[in-house]
PDB file of C-alpha atoms and ligand atoms in Angstrom:
ATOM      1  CA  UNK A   1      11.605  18.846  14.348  1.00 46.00           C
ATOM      2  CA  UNK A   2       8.127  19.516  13.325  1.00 53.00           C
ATOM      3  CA  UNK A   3       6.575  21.219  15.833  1.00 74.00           C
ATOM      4  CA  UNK A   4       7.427  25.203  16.286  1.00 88.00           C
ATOM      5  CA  UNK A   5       7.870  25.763  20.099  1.00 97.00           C
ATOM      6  CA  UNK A   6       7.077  29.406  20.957  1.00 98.00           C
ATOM      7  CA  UNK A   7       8.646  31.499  23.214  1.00 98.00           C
ATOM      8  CA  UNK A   8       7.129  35.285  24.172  1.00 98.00           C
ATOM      9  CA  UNK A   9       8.622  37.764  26.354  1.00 98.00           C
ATOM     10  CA  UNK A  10       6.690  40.505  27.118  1.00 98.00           C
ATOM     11  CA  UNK A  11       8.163  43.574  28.899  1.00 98.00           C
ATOM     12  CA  UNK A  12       7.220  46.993  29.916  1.00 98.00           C
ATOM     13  CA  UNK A  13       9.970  49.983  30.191  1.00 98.00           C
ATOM     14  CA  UNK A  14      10.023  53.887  30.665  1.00 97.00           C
ATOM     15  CA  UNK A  15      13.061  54.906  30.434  1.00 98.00           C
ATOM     16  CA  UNK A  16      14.531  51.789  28.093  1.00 98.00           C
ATOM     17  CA  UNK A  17      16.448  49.648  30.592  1.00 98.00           C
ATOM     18  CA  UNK A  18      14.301  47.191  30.696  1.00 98.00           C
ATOM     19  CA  UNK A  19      14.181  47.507  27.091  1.00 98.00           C
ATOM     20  CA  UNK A  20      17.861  46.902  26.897  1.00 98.00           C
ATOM     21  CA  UNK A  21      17.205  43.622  29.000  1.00 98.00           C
ATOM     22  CA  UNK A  22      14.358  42.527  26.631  1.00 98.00           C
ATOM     23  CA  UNK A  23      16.511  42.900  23.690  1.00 98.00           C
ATOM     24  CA  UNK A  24      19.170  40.650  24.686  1.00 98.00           C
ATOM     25  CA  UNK A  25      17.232  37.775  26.489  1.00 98.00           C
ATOM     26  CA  UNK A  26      15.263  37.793  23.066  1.00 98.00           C
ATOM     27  CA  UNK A  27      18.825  37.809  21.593  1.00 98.00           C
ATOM     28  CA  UNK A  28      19.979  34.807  23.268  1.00 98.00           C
ATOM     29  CA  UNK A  29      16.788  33.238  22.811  1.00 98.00           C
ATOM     30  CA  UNK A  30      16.771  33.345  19.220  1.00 98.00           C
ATOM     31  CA  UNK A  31      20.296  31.599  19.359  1.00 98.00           C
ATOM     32  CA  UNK A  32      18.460  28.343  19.682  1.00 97.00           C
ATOM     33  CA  UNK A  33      17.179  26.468  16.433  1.00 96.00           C
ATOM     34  CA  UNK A  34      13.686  25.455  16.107  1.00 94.00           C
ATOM     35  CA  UNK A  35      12.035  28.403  18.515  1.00 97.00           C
ATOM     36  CA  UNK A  36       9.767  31.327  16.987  1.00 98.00           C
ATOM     37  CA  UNK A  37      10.850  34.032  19.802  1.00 98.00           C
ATOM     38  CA  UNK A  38       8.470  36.979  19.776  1.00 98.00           C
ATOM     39  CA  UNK A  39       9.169  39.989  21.867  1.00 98.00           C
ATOM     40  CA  UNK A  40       6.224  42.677  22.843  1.00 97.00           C
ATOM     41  CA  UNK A  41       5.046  45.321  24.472  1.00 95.00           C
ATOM     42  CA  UNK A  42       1.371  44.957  25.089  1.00 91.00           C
ATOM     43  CA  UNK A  43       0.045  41.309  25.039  1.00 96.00           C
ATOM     44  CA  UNK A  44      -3.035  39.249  25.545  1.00 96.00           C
ATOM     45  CA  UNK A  45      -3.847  36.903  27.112  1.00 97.00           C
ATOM     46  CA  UNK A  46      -4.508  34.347  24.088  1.00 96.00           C
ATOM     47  CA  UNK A  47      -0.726  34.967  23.094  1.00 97.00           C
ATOM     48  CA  UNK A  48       0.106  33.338  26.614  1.00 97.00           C
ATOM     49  CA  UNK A  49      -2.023  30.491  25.942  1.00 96.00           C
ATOM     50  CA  UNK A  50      -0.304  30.440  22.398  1.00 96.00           C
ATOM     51  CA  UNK A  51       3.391  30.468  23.897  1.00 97.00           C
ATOM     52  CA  UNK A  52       5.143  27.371  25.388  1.00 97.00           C
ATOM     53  CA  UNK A  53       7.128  29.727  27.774  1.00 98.00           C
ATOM     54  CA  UNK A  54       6.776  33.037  28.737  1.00 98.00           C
ATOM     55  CA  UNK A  55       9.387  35.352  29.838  1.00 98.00           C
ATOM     56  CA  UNK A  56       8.171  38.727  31.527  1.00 98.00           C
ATOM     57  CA  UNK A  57      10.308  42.114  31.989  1.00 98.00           C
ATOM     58  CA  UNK A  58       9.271  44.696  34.503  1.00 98.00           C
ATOM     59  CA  UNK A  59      11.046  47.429  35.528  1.00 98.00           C
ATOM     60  CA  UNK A  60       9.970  48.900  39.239  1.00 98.00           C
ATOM     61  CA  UNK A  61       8.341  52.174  39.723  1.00 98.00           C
ATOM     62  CA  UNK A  62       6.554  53.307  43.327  1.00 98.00           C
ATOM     63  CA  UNK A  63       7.965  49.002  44.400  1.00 98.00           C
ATOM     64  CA  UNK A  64       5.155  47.892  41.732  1.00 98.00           C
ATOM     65  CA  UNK A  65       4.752  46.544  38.550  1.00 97.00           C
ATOM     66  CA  UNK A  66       2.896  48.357  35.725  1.00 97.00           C
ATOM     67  CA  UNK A  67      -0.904  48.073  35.431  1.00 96.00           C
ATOM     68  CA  UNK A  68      -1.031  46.623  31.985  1.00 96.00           C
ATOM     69  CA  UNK A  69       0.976  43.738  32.967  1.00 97.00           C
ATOM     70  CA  UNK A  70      -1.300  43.628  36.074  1.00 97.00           C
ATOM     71  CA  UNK A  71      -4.355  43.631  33.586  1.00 97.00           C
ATOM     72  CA  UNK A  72      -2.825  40.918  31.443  1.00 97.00           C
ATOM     73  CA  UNK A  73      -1.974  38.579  33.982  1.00 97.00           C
ATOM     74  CA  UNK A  74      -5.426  39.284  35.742  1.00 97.00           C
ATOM     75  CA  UNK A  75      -7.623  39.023  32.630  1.00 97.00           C
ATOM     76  CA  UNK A  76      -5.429  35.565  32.080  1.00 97.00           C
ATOM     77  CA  UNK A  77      -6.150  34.285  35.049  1.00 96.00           C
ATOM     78  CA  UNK A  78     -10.330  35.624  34.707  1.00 97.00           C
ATOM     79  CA  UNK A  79     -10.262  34.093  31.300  1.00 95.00           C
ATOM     80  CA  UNK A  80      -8.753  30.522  33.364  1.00 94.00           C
ATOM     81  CA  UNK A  81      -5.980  30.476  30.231  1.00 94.00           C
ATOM     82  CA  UNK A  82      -4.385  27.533  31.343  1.00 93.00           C
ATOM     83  CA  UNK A  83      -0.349  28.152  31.373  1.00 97.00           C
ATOM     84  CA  UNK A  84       0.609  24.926  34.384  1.00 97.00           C
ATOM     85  CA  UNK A  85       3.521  23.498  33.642  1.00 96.00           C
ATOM     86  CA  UNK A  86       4.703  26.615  30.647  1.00 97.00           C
ATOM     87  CA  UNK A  87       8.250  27.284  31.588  1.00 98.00           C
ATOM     88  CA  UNK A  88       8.650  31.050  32.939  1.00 98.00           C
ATOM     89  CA  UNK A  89      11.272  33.388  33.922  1.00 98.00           C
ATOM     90  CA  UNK A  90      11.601  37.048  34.978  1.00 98.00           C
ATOM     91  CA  UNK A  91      14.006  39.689  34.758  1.00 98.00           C
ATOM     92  CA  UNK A  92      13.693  43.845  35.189  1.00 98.00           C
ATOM     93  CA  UNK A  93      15.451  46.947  35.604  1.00 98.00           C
ATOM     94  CA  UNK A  94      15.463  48.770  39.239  1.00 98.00           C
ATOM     95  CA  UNK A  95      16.635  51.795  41.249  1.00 98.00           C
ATOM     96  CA  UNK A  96      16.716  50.339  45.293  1.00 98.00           C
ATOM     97  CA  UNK A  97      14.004  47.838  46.062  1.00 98.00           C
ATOM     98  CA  UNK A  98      13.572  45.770  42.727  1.00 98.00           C
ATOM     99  CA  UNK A  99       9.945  44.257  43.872  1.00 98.00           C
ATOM    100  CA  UNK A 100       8.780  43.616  40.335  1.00 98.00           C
ATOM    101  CA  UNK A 101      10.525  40.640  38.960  1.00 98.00           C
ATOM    102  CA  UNK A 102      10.280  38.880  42.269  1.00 98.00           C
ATOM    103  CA  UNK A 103       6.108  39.658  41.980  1.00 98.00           C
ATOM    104  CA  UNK A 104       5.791  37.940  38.846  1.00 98.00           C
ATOM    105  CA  UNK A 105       8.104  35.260  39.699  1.00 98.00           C
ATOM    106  CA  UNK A 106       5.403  34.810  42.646  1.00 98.00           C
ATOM    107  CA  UNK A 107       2.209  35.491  40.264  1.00 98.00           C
ATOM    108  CA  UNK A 108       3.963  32.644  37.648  1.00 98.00           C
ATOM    109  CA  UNK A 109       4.463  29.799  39.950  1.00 98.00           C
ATOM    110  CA  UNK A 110       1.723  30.260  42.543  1.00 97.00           C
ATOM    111  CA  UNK A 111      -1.172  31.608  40.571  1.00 97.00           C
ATOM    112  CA  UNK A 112      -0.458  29.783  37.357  1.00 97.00           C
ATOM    113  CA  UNK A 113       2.098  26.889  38.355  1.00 97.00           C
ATOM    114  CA  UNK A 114       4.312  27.804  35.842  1.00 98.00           C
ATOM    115  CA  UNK A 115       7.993  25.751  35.859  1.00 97.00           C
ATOM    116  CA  UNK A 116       9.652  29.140  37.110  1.00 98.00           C
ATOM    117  CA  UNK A 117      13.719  29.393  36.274  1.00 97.00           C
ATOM    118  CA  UNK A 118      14.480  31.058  39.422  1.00 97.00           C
ATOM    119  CA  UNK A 119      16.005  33.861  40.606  1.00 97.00           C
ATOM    120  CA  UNK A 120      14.728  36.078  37.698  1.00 98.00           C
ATOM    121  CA  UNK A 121      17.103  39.031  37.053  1.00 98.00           C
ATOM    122  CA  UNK A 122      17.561  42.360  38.387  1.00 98.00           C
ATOM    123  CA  UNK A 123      19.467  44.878  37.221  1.00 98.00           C
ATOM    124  CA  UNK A 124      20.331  48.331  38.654  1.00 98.00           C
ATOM    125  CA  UNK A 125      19.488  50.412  36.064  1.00 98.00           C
ATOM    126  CA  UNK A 126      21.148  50.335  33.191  1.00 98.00           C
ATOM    127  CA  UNK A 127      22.395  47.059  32.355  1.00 98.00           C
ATOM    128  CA  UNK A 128      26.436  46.584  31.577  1.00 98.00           C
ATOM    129  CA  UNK A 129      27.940  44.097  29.482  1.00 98.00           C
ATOM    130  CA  UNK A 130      27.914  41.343  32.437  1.00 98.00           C
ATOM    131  CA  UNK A 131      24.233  41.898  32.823  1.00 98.00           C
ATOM    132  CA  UNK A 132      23.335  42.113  29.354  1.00 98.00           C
ATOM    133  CA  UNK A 133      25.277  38.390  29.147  1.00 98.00           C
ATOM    134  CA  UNK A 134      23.156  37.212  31.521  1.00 98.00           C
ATOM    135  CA  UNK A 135      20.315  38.018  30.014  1.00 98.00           C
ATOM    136  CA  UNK A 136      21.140  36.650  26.725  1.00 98.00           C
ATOM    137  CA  UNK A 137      21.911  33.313  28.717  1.00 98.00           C
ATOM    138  CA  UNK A 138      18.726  33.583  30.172  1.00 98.00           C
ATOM    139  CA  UNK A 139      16.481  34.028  27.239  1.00 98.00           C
ATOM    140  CA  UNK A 140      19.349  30.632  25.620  1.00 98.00           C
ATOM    141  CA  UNK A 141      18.396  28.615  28.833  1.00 98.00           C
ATOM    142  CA  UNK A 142      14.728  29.032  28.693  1.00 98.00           C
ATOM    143  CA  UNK A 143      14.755  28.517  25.109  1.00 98.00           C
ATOM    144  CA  UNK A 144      17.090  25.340  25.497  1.00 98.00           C
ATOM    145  CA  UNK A 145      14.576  23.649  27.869  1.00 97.00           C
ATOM    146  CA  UNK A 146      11.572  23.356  25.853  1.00 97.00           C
ATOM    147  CA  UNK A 147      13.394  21.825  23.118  1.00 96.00           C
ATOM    148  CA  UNK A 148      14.541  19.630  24.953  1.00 95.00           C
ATOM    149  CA  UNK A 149      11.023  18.999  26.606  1.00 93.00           C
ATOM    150  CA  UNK A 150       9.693  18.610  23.143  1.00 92.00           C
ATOM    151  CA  UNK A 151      12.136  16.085  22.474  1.00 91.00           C
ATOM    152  CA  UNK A 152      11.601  13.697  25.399  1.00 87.00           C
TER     153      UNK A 152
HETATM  154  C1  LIG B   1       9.057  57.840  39.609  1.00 91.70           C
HETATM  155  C2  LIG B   1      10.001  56.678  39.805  1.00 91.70           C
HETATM  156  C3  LIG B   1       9.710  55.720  40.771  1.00 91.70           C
HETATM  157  C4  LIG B   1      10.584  54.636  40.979  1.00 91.70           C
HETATM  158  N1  LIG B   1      10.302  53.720  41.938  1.00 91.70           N
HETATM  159  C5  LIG B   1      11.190  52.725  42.199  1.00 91.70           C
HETATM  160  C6  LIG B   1      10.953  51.797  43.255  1.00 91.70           C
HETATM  161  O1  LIG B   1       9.955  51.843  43.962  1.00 91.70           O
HETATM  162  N2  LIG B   1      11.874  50.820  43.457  1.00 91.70           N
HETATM  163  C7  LIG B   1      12.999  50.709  42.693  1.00 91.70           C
HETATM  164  O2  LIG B   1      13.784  49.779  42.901  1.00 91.70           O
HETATM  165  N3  LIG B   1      13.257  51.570  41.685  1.00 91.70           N
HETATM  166  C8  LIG B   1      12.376  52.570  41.413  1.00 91.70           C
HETATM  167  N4  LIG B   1      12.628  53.452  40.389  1.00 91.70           N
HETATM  168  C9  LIG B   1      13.841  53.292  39.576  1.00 91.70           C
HETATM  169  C10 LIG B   1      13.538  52.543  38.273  1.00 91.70           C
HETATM  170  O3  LIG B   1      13.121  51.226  38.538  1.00 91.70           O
HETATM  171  C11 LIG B   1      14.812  52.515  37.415  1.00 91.70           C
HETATM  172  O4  LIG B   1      15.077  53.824  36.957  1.00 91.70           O
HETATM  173  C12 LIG B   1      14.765  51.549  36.249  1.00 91.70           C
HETATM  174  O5  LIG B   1      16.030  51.497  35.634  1.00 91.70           O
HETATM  175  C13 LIG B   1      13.716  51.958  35.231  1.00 91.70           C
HETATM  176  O6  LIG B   1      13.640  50.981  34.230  1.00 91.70           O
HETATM  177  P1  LIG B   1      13.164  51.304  32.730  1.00 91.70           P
HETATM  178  O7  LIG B   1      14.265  52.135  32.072  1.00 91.70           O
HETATM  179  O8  LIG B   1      13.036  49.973  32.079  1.00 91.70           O
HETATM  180  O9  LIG B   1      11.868  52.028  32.808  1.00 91.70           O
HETATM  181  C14 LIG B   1      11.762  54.525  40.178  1.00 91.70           C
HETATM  182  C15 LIG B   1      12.029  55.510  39.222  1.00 91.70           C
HETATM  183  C16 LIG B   1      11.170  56.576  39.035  1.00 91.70           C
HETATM  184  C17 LIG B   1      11.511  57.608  37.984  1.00 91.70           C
END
């Protein structure tokens, strides 16, 4: 393969949950040959532009996501950065309600048309083993189908 696919994940946590998340979809991403996986904090919007899929990780606090990733996905969508078609997925850490994944689920297919894997993945609090698997097969799957879109 010549071409490097990239895959970002960008996630926001307080009290490291979501952090724990992050860790292993990047994990299980990195399992595949032939993807550069980088995991951050704060992005840009150029770095979405630069990515061939985009995972986010938001944990919810007062049934909202965080304003950074609000400003990020706003200034990407001012700036027109065009991500149709970039596969997405979700995933965050949450007490009772959980609204934040399932917002940027909405944001990724219906503002940006993203190819959303769906249901993105919530996790009460801290994530166990089980949830930590899934989000290493997560971060595999996503990672899995743009080789295999670069291939065909
Ligand atoms: C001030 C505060 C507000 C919160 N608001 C919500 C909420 O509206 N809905 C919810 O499901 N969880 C809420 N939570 C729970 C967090 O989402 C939960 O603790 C989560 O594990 C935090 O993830 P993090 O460790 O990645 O920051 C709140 C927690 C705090 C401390």
């Amino acid at each position: 393969m010549t071409n490097v696919l990239n895959l970002l994940i960008v996630y926001y946590s307080q009290t490291g949950n979501t952090e724990k998340m992050a860790r292993a979809v990047e994990e299980g991403a990195k399992s595949v040959v032939g993807v550069n996986v980088e995991l951050k904090y704060f992005a840009r919007p150029e770095d979405l532009a630069e990515a061939d899929a985009i995972i986010l990780g938001m944990p919810t606090y007062y049934h909202d996501m965080s304003i950074d990733m609000k400003h990020l996905l706003e200034a990407a969508a001012k700036e027109e950065i065009g991500l149709k078609g970039k596969v997405g997925a979700a995933f965050g850490s949450y007490g009772w309600s959980g609204e934040a994944p399932n917002m940027l689920v909405e944001i990724m297919k219906n503002r940006f048309e993203m190819d959303v894997i769906e249901p993105p993945i919530r996790i009460k609090y801290n994530p166990d083993k089980k949830g930590l698997e899934e989000c290493r097969e997560l971060g595999k799957t996503v990672a899995e189908k743009i080789v295999k879109t670069s291939l065909s």
